[in-house]
Coordinates of C-alpha atoms in Angstrom, one line a residue:
M1 CA 3.4 -60.7 4.6
K2 CA 6.6 -58.7 4.6
K3 CA 7.1 -55.0 4.1
I4 CA 8.9 -54.0 0.9
Y5 CA 10.0 -50.4 0.3
T6 CA 9.8 -48.6 -3.0
I7 CA 11.2 -45.2 -3.7
G8 CA 11.1 -42.7 -6.5
L9 CA 13.7 -39.8 -6.4
A10 CA 14.6 -37.0 -8.7
V11 CA 16.6 -33.9 -8.5
C12 CA 15.4 -31.6 -11.2
L13 CA 14.5 -28.0 -12.1
F14 CA 10.9 -27.5 -13.3
T15 CA 10.4 -26.0 -16.6
A16 CA 9.1 -22.4 -16.4
A17 CA 5.6 -23.6 -16.8
Q18 CA 5.9 -25.8 -13.7
A19 CA 8.1 -23.5 -11.6
Q20 CA 6.6 -20.0 -11.3
N21 CA 3.1 -18.9 -10.5
F22 CA 1.2 -15.8 -9.5
E23 CA 1.9 -16.6 -5.8
D24 CA 5.6 -15.8 -6.4
A25 CA 4.5 -12.3 -7.7
V26 CA 2.6 -11.7 -4.5
R27 CA 5.3 -13.1 -2.3
F28 CA 7.9 -10.5 -3.4
S29 CA 5.3 -7.6 -3.8
R30 CA 3.5 -7.6 -0.4
L31 CA 5.8 -5.8 1.9
P32 CA 4.9 -5.9 5.6
N33 CA 8.1 -4.5 7.2
Y34 CA 8.7 -0.8 7.9
G35 CA 12.3 -0.2 8.9
T36 CA 13.4 1.7 12.0
A37 CA 11.6 1.2 15.4
R38 CA 10.1 4.7 15.2
V39 CA 8.5 4.1 11.9
T40 CA 7.4 0.6 12.9
A41 CA 5.8 1.8 16.1
M42 CA 3.8 4.4 14.1
G43 CA 2.5 1.9 11.7
G44 CA 4.7 2.9 8.8
A45 CA 2.6 6.1 8.2
F46 CA 5.4 8.4 7.2
N47 CA 4.6 9.4 3.7
A48 CA 4.1 13.1 4.8
L49 CA 6.5 13.2 7.7
G50 CA 10.0 12.2 6.7
G51 CA 12.9 13.0 8.9
D52 CA 13.6 9.2 9.5
I53 CA 16.0 7.2 7.4
S54 CA 13.6 4.3 6.7
A55 CA 10.8 6.6 5.8
I56 CA 12.8 7.3 2.7
L57 CA 11.7 3.9 1.5
N58 CA 8.1 5.1 1.5
N59 CA 8.7 8.7 0.2
P60 CA 12.2 9.8 -0.8
A61 CA 11.2 13.4 -0.2
G62 CA 11.5 12.6 3.5
I63 CA 15.3 13.0 3.1
G64 CA 14.8 16.7 2.5
V65 CA 13.5 17.1 6.0
F66 CA 16.9 16.3 7.7
R67 CA 18.9 19.2 9.0
K68 CA 21.7 17.0 10.5
S69 CA 23.7 14.1 9.4
E70 CA 22.7 10.8 11.0
F71 CA 23.5 7.0 11.3
S72 CA 21.2 4.4 12.7
F73 CA 21.1 0.7 13.2
T74 CA 18.0 -1.5 13.8
P75 CA 18.1 -5.2 14.8
Q76 CA 14.9 -7.2 14.9
L77 CA 13.6 -10.4 16.6
N78 CA 10.6 -12.0 15.0
F79 CA 8.4 -14.8 16.4
T80 CA 5.9 -16.4 13.9
Q81 CA 3.1 -18.8 14.6
T82 CA 0.9 -20.7 12.1
K83 CA -2.2 -22.5 13.4
A84 CA -3.9 -24.9 10.9
G85 CA -6.9 -26.6 12.5
N86 CA -5.5 -27.9 15.8
E87 CA -1.9 -27.9 14.7
T88 CA 0.6 -25.1 15.4
G89 CA 4.0 -24.4 14.0
K90 CA 6.4 -21.8 15.5
K91 CA 9.5 -20.2 14.2
T92 CA 11.9 -17.6 15.7
S93 CA 14.4 -15.6 13.6
F94 CA 16.9 -12.6 14.0
Q95 CA 17.5 -10.2 11.2
V96 CA 18.9 -6.7 10.5
G97 CA 15.8 -4.5 10.2
D98 CA 17.4 -1.4 9.0
M99 CA 20.8 0.2 8.7
G100 CA 22.0 3.3 7.1
A101 CA 23.3 7.0 7.1
V102 CA 22.2 10.4 5.9
M103 CA 24.6 13.1 5.0
T104 CA 23.2 16.7 5.0
L105 CA 24.5 19.9 3.3
Y106 CA 22.0 22.3 5.0
M107 CA 22.2 25.9 4.0
P108 CA 19.6 28.0 6.0
D109 CA 20.1 31.3 4.3
G110 CA 19.0 30.4 0.7
N111 CA 15.6 29.5 -0.8
W112 CA 16.9 26.0 -1.6
K113 CA 18.2 24.7 1.8
G114 CA 21.0 22.5 0.2
I115 CA 21.0 18.9 -0.7
N116 CA 20.9 15.7 1.3
F117 CA 21.7 12.1 0.4
S118 CA 21.5 8.8 2.1
V119 CA 22.6 5.1 1.8
N120 CA 20.4 2.7 3.6
Y121 CA 19.4 -1.1 3.9
T122 CA 15.9 -2.0 4.9
N123 CA 14.5 -5.5 5.5
L124 CA 11.2 -5.6 3.5
N125 CA 10.2 -9.2 4.2
N126 CA 10.8 -12.0 6.6
F127 CA 9.8 -15.4 5.1
N128 CA 10.7 -17.6 8.1
R129 CA 7.7 -19.7 9.1
K130 CA 6.8 -23.3 10.0
T131 CA 3.4 -24.9 9.2
R132 CA 1.8 -28.2 9.9
Q133 CA -1.6 -29.1 8.3
V134 CA -3.7 -32.2 8.9
V135 CA -6.8 -33.7 7.2
G136 CA -7.7 -36.8 9.2
N137 CA -10.1 -38.3 6.8
S138 CA -10.1 -37.5 3.0
Y139 CA -12.0 -39.2 0.3
S140 CA -9.7 -37.9 -2.4
S141 CA -6.0 -38.3 -2.8
F142 CA -3.0 -36.6 -4.4
T143 CA -2.5 -39.8 -6.3
D144 CA -5.8 -39.1 -8.1
V145 CA -4.2 -35.9 -9.4
M146 CA -1.0 -37.8 -10.4
A147 CA -3.1 -40.2 -12.4
L148 CA -5.0 -37.5 -14.2
Q149 CA -1.8 -35.6 -15.0
A150 CA -0.3 -38.7 -16.5
G151 CA -3.2 -38.8 -19.0
N152 CA -2.6 -41.5 -21.7
T153 CA 1.2 -41.0 -21.8
P154 CA 3.1 -44.2 -22.2
S155 CA 4.8 -45.2 -18.9
D156 CA 8.3 -44.9 -20.4
E157 CA 7.6 -41.3 -21.4
L158 CA 6.2 -39.9 -18.1
D159 CA 7.9 -36.9 -16.7
G160 CA 10.7 -37.3 -14.2
F161 CA 9.5 -34.9 -11.5
L162 CA 5.9 -36.1 -10.5
T163 CA 4.1 -38.6 -12.6
G164 CA 7.2 -40.7 -13.5
L165 CA 8.0 -40.8 -9.8
A166 CA 4.5 -41.8 -8.9
Y167 CA 4.6 -44.6 -11.4
D168 CA 8.0 -45.9 -10.2
A169 CA 6.9 -45.7 -6.6
F170 CA 3.7 -47.8 -7.5
L171 CA 1.2 -45.0 -6.6
I172 CA -0.3 -45.0 -10.1
N173 CA -0.6 -47.8 -12.5
R174 CA -1.6 -48.0 -16.2
D175 CA -4.6 -49.7 -17.6
E176 CA -3.2 -50.9 -20.9
E177 CA -6.6 -51.7 -22.5
K178 CA -8.0 -48.2 -21.7
G179 CA -4.7 -46.4 -22.1
E180 CA -5.1 -44.5 -18.9
Y181 CA -3.7 -44.4 -15.4
Y182 CA -5.5 -45.1 -12.1
S183 CA -4.6 -44.4 -8.5
V184 CA -3.4 -47.3 -6.3
L185 CA -6.0 -46.1 -3.8
A186 CA -8.8 -46.7 -6.3
L187 CA -8.5 -50.5 -6.6
S188 CA -11.8 -51.2 -5.1
D189 CA -15.2 -50.0 -6.1
V190 CA -15.1 -47.4 -3.3
H191 CA -12.2 -45.0 -3.3
E192 CA -10.1 -45.5 -0.1
N193 CA -10.1 -42.7 2.4
V194 CA -6.7 -41.5 3.6
A195 CA -5.2 -39.4 6.4
Q196 CA -3.1 -36.4 5.1
V197 CA -0.3 -34.5 6.8
K198 CA 1.7 -31.6 5.2
E199 CA 4.6 -30.0 7.0
T200 CA 6.3 -26.9 5.5
E201 CA 9.3 -24.9 6.6
E202 CA 10.1 -21.6 4.9
K203 CA 13.2 -19.4 5.3
G204 CA 14.5 -16.3 3.7
F205 CA 14.3 -12.5 3.4
Q206 CA 13.8 -9.6 1.1
G207 CA 15.8 -6.4 1.5
E208 CA 16.4 -3.2 -0.3
Y209 CA 19.6 -1.1 -0.6
T210 CA 18.6 2.5 -1.3
L211 CA 20.5 5.5 -2.5
A212 CA 18.4 8.6 -2.2
F213 CA 18.7 12.3 -2.9
G214 CA 16.6 15.2 -1.7
S215 CA 16.3 18.9 -1.2
N216 CA 14.2 21.5 0.8
Y217 CA 12.7 24.7 -0.7
K218 CA 11.9 27.4 1.9
D219 CA 11.1 24.8 4.5
K220 CA 7.7 24.3 2.7
L221 CA 8.4 22.0 -0.2
Y222 CA 10.6 18.8 0.1
I223 CA 11.4 16.8 -3.0
G224 CA 13.4 13.5 -3.4
M225 CA 14.2 10.5 -5.5
S226 CA 15.8 7.2 -4.8
I227 CA 17.3 4.2 -6.6
G228 CA 16.6 0.9 -4.9
V229 CA 18.4 -2.5 -5.4
Q230 CA 16.5 -5.4 -3.9
S231 CA 17.9 -8.7 -2.8
V232 CA 15.6 -11.7 -2.5
Y233 CA 16.2 -15.2 -1.0
Y234 CA 13.5 -17.7 -0.4
K235 CA 13.8 -21.4 0.5
M236 CA 11.0 -23.9 1.1
L237 CA 10.9 -27.5 2.1
S238 CA 7.6 -29.4 2.4
T239 CA 6.6 -33.0 2.9
F240 CA 3.1 -34.3 2.1
T241 CA 2.2 -37.8 3.6
E242 CA -0.9 -39.9 2.9
A243 CA -1.8 -43.1 4.7
P244 CA -4.9 -45.2 4.1
D245 CA -6.7 -47.2 6.7
M246 CA -5.3 -50.4 8.1
D247 CA -6.0 -53.5 5.9
S248 CA -6.1 -51.4 2.8
P249 CA -6.9 -53.3 -0.4
S250 CA -4.0 -51.4 -2.1
K251 CA -1.5 -52.7 0.5
L252 CA -0.1 -49.3 0.7
D253 CA 1.2 -48.4 4.2
Y254 CA 2.0 -44.8 3.4
Y255 CA 3.9 -42.5 1.0
T256 CA 5.6 -39.2 1.3
Y257 CA 6.0 -36.5 -1.5
S258 CA 8.8 -34.1 -0.7
E259 CA 9.3 -30.8 -2.4
Y260 CA 12.2 -28.3 -2.1
K261 CA 12.6 -25.1 -3.9
K262 CA 14.9 -22.1 -3.7
M263 CA 14.7 -18.6 -5.3
N264 CA 17.3 -16.0 -5.1
G265 CA 18.0 -12.9 -7.2
A266 CA 18.1 -9.2 -7.4
G267 CA 15.9 -6.3 -8.7
I268 CA 16.0 -2.6 -9.3
N269 CA 13.4 0.2 -8.9
L270 CA 13.0 4.0 -8.7
K271 CA 10.9 6.2 -6.4
F272 CA 9.9 9.8 -6.7
G273 CA 8.2 11.9 -4.0
A274 CA 7.2 15.3 -2.6
I275 CA 6.1 16.7 0.8
Y276 CA 4.4 20.1 1.0
R277 CA 3.8 22.1 4.3
P278 CA 1.2 24.7 3.5
I279 CA 1.0 25.8 7.1
P280 CA 3.4 24.9 10.0
A281 CA 1.0 22.3 11.5
L282 CA 0.1 20.4 8.3
R283 CA 2.1 18.2 5.9
L284 CA 1.0 16.6 2.7
G285 CA 2.9 13.9 0.9
A286 CA 2.8 11.9 -2.3
S287 CA 5.1 9.3 -3.9
I288 CA 5.2 7.0 -6.9
H289 CA 7.1 3.7 -6.8
T290 CA 8.0 2.1 -10.2
P291 CA 7.8 -1.7 -10.5
T292 CA 10.9 -3.6 -9.3
W293 CA 12.4 -5.4 -12.2
Y294 CA 13.9 -8.8 -10.9
N295 CA 16.2 -11.4 -12.3
I296 CA 15.7 -14.6 -10.3
N297 CA 17.3 -18.1 -10.3
Y298 CA 14.9 -20.9 -9.4
T299 CA 15.8 -24.4 -8.4
M300 CA 13.6 -27.4 -7.2
Y301 CA 13.9 -30.9 -5.9
T302 CA 11.0 -33.4 -5.7
G303 CA 10.9 -36.9 -4.3
I304 CA 8.4 -39.7 -3.5
Y305 CA 9.0 -42.4 -0.9
S306 CA 6.4 -45.1 -0.7
E307 CA 6.0 -48.2 1.6
F308 CA 3.8 -51.3 0.8
I309 CA 3.0 -54.5 2.7
T310 CA 3.3 -56.9 -0.3
D311 CA 5.9 -58.0 -2.7
F312 CA 3.9 -58.4 -5.9
D313 CA 1.0 -56.6 -7.6
E314 CA -1.3 -59.3 -9.1
R315 CA -3.3 -56.7 -11.1
T316 CA -0.3 -55.1 -12.9
G317 CA 2.1 -58.0 -12.7
R318 CA 4.8 -55.7 -11.5
E319 CA 7.2 -56.8 -8.8
K320 CA 7.9 -54.2 -6.2
G321 CA 11.4 -53.5 -4.9
W322 CA 13.8 -50.6 -4.7
Y323 CA 13.7 -48.1 -7.6
E324 CA 15.6 -45.0 -8.2
V325 CA 15.2 -42.4 -11.0
P326 CA 18.6 -41.1 -12.1
S327 CA 19.1 -37.6 -10.7
Y328 CA 20.2 -34.5 -12.5
E329 CA 20.4 -30.8 -12.0
M330 CA 19.4 -27.9 -14.2
S331 CA 19.2 -24.2 -13.8
V332 CA 16.7 -21.6 -15.1
D333 CA 16.7 -17.9 -14.7
Y334 CA 13.7 -15.7 -15.3
N335 CA 12.6 -12.1 -15.1
M336 CA 9.7 -10.8 -13.1
R337 CA 8.2 -7.4 -12.8
S338 CA 6.5 -6.4 -9.5
P339 CA 3.4 -4.1 -9.4
W340 CA 3.8 -0.3 -9.3
R341 CA 2.4 1.5 -6.4
A342 CA 1.3 5.1 -5.4
V343 CA 1.1 6.5 -1.9
V344 CA -0.4 9.7 -0.4
G345 CA -0.3 10.9 3.2
A346 CA -1.2 13.7 5.5
A347 CA 0.2 14.5 8.9
T348 CA -0.3 17.2 11.6
V349 CA 2.2 18.3 14.1
L350 CA 0.5 19.9 17.2
G351 CA 2.6 22.3 19.1
Q352 CA 5.8 20.2 19.0
K353 CA 4.0 17.8 21.3
A354 CA 1.8 15.5 19.2
I355 CA 2.0 14.0 15.7
L356 CA -1.0 12.3 13.9
S357 CA -0.4 10.8 10.5
A358 CA -2.2 8.6 7.9
D359 CA -1.2 7.1 4.6
Y360 CA -3.2 5.5 1.7
E361 CA -1.4 3.1 -0.7
F362 CA -2.6 1.8 -4.1
V363 CA -0.9 -1.3 -5.4
K364 CA -1.8 -2.6 -8.9
Y365 CA -1.0 -6.4 -8.6
T366 CA -2.4 -7.0 -12.1
N367 CA 0.7 -5.1 -13.3
A368 CA 3.0 -8.0 -12.3
K369 CA 4.5 -10.0 -15.1
F370 CA 6.9 -12.9 -15.8
T371 CA 9.2 -12.6 -18.8
H372 CA 12.4 -13.9 -20.5
S373 CA 13.0 -17.4 -19.1
S374 CA 16.4 -18.9 -19.9
D375 CA 14.7 -22.0 -21.3
G376 CA 12.6 -20.0 -23.8
Y377 CA 9.3 -20.4 -22.0
D378 CA 6.9 -17.5 -22.7
Y379 CA 4.9 -17.4 -19.4
G380 CA 1.6 -16.9 -21.1
Y381 CA -0.3 -19.2 -18.8
E382 CA 1.2 -17.6 -15.6
N383 CA 0.6 -14.0 -16.8
S384 CA -3.0 -14.9 -17.6
D385 CA -3.4 -16.3 -14.0
I386 CA -2.1 -12.9 -12.6
L387 CA -4.9 -11.1 -14.5
A388 CA -7.5 -13.7 -13.5
Y389 CA -6.7 -14.2 -9.8
L390 CA -5.1 -10.9 -8.6
R391 CA -6.6 -7.4 -8.2
P392 CA -5.4 -3.9 -7.2
T393 CA -5.5 -3.3 -3.5
H394 CA -6.1 -0.2 -1.3
N395 CA -4.0 -0.2 1.9
F396 CA -4.1 2.1 4.9
R397 CA -1.8 2.9 7.8
A398 CA -2.0 5.4 10.6
G399 CA 0.3 6.5 13.4
A400 CA 0.5 8.7 16.4
E401 CA 3.3 10.1 18.6
Y402 CA 3.1 12.1 21.9
R403 CA 6.2 13.8 23.3
F404 CA 6.0 14.1 27.0
N405 CA 9.2 16.1 27.3
P406 CA 12.3 16.6 25.1
V407 CA 13.6 13.1 26.1
F408 CA 10.6 10.7 26.1
S409 CA 8.0 9.9 23.5
L410 CA 5.2 7.3 23.2
R411 CA 4.0 6.0 19.8
A412 CA 1.3 3.8 18.4
G413 CA 0.1 2.7 14.9
Y414 CA -2.1 0.5 12.8
N415 CA -1.4 -1.0 9.3
F416 CA -4.0 -2.7 7.0
K417 CA -3.3 -4.5 3.7
E418 CA -6.1 -5.6 1.6
S419 CA -6.1 -9.1 0.0
P420 CA -4.6 -9.1 -3.4
Y421 CA -6.8 -12.1 -4.5
Y422 CA -10.3 -12.2 -6.0
E423 CA -12.2 -14.3 -3.5
N424 CA -15.6 -14.7 -1.9
N425 CA -14.4 -14.5 1.7
K426 CA -13.3 -11.0 2.3
D427 CA -11.6 -11.8 5.6
H428 CA -9.1 -14.1 3.9
N429 CA -5.6 -12.8 3.2
R430 CA -6.2 -9.4 4.9
L431 CA -3.1 -8.3 6.9
H432 CA -3.7 -6.4 10.1
A433 CA -0.8 -5.0 12.1
F434 CA -1.0 -3.2 15.5
S435 CA 2.1 -1.6 16.8
G436 CA 3.5 0.6 19.6
G437 CA 6.7 1.8 21.1
F438 CA 8.7 4.6 22.7
G439 CA 11.7 6.8 22.0
L440 CA 14.5 8.3 24.1
N441 CA 16.2 11.4 22.6
F442 CA 19.4 12.6 24.2
G443 CA 20.3 15.0 21.5
T444 CA 23.4 13.6 19.8
F445 CA 22.3 10.0 20.7
Y446 CA 18.8 8.5 20.5
C447 CA 17.2 5.1 21.1
D448 CA 13.8 3.8 19.9
A449 CA 12.0 0.6 20.6
A450 CA 8.9 -0.9 18.9
F451 CA 6.7 -3.9 19.1
V452 CA 4.3 -5.0 16.3
H453 CA 1.7 -7.8 16.2
R454 CA 0.5 -9.0 12.8
H455 CA -2.3 -11.4 12.0
S456 CA -4.0 -12.8 9.0
Q457 CA -6.0 -15.8 7.9
D458 CA -6.8 -17.9 4.7
E459 CA -8.0 -21.2 3.5
T460 CA -5.9 -23.6 1.4
V461 CA -6.1 -26.9 -0.3
F462 CA -3.3 -29.4 -0.6
Y463 CA -4.1 -30.1 -4.3
S464 CA -6.7 -29.7 -7.1
Y465 CA -7.2 -30.8 -10.6
G466 CA -9.9 -28.6 -12.2
D467 CA -13.3 -29.6 -10.8
E468 CA -12.5 -33.4 -10.9
V469 CA -10.4 -33.6 -7.8
V470 CA -10.2 -30.9 -5.0
A471 CA -8.7 -31.6 -1.6
D472 CA -10.5 -30.7 1.7
P473 CA -9.9 -27.1 2.6
V474 CA -7.7 -26.3 5.6
K475 CA -8.2 -23.1 7.6
N476 CA -5.0 -21.3 8.6
K477 CA -4.3 -18.5 11.0
Y478 CA -1.0 -16.6 10.8
K479 CA 0.5 -14.5 13.6
S480 CA 3.8 -12.8 14.1
N481 CA 5.1 -10.8 17.0
E482 CA 8.2 -8.7 16.3
A483 CA 10.5 -6.5 18.5
R484 CA 12.8 -3.8 17.1
I485 CA 15.2 -1.4 18.6
T486 CA 17.1 1.5 16.9
F487 CA 20.3 3.0 17.9
G488 CA 21.1 6.3 16.3
I489 CA 23.7 9.1 16.3
R490 CA 23.3 12.6 14.9
F491 CA 26.3 14.6 13.9

């Protein structure tokens, strides 16, 4: 017997029904990053504090706390690790965490102490990650899903992105008498078991450019608003390989399904906030964040490569050889609305030595929505999934700072984000972050450093088709360690 290679390839853009899903709404709405090293070290709990340029992203009233103009720059180094079963994937990336300036017009003699404004960039999300997942012995196959998706469609009318590729790569065949398709792995009375490997590499970022304005009334009430313009870029390449046992009746050696997708776009939002200081030692804060309205371009590539140890299929009468589906490119743009959120916080400053702060955040994920696709798709199915699978979340963060002397301070923080999914296992998709750091204040110049450790876990399946075919679950644990350092100048 000799090996004959068959290949199915396509470069295409999914229709809106195949491209977007509620996972994309979560991806661009769950924001784990905080900004400067000081805010990061204190867990992001700055809603009632202000006085830091990246805290304006949380509560724009924080700009009213500034009494001097300021410029700061924060680079970040991130190390991610994904453990799926016994497999581990690692990724290292370097990004700009925060950069911006505050200009103050402070007038100490009046009731209103002037007006401040700022221009700032903050990294909200780091998508860089590698994942390798393995199921050593599965009694279902992705080819079963391909056959079910093909239904009773004539072979010359199968779509060009999956079922058509699977047919041309000899992974599914058509029973002309029954008018239905079957998997190449279901040739015998007992479905062949297969080994499965999925490798995924993700890259990208999500950042916000913020223009904020604020004022200060009698050093008791601080108010502010901001306009935010977000930039999103996400790229993913995954390969999924299945291989049956040796001496497989199907004569399939292995096949690989490849998927590449890229999303890039921009969005705009507004934020409004206030901080009130009833007594010198206590500050109370509150802010409202409107949804971010995005326009996103989505592209995708899919391909199947299969390898058989035969040159003729006696059951179907089809000869096997090299096959290639003509490739083409399309483009689709769509609009997406992220959830709105509300934040309240409280902080106490004890004798200019210690700070304790805590925030509560409510995010209504069911408010997310897809609209206005350039190909005319109405997103009814995807928007129904948002209501069915997502829920509002209650998030908490806390931070502390102790100033040993006018120069040196130590900080620590904790951040918890609830899972946005309806699910039975409450530990899945919860995000925990522990942080710490220190600050050096030399008056005009200051330097802060922070380290944060994040971890979460979930359980995923490679594929499913209703209750008919469900892949074996894979347990995943995600960890990231991140270092940030901020350099700042006051003037």
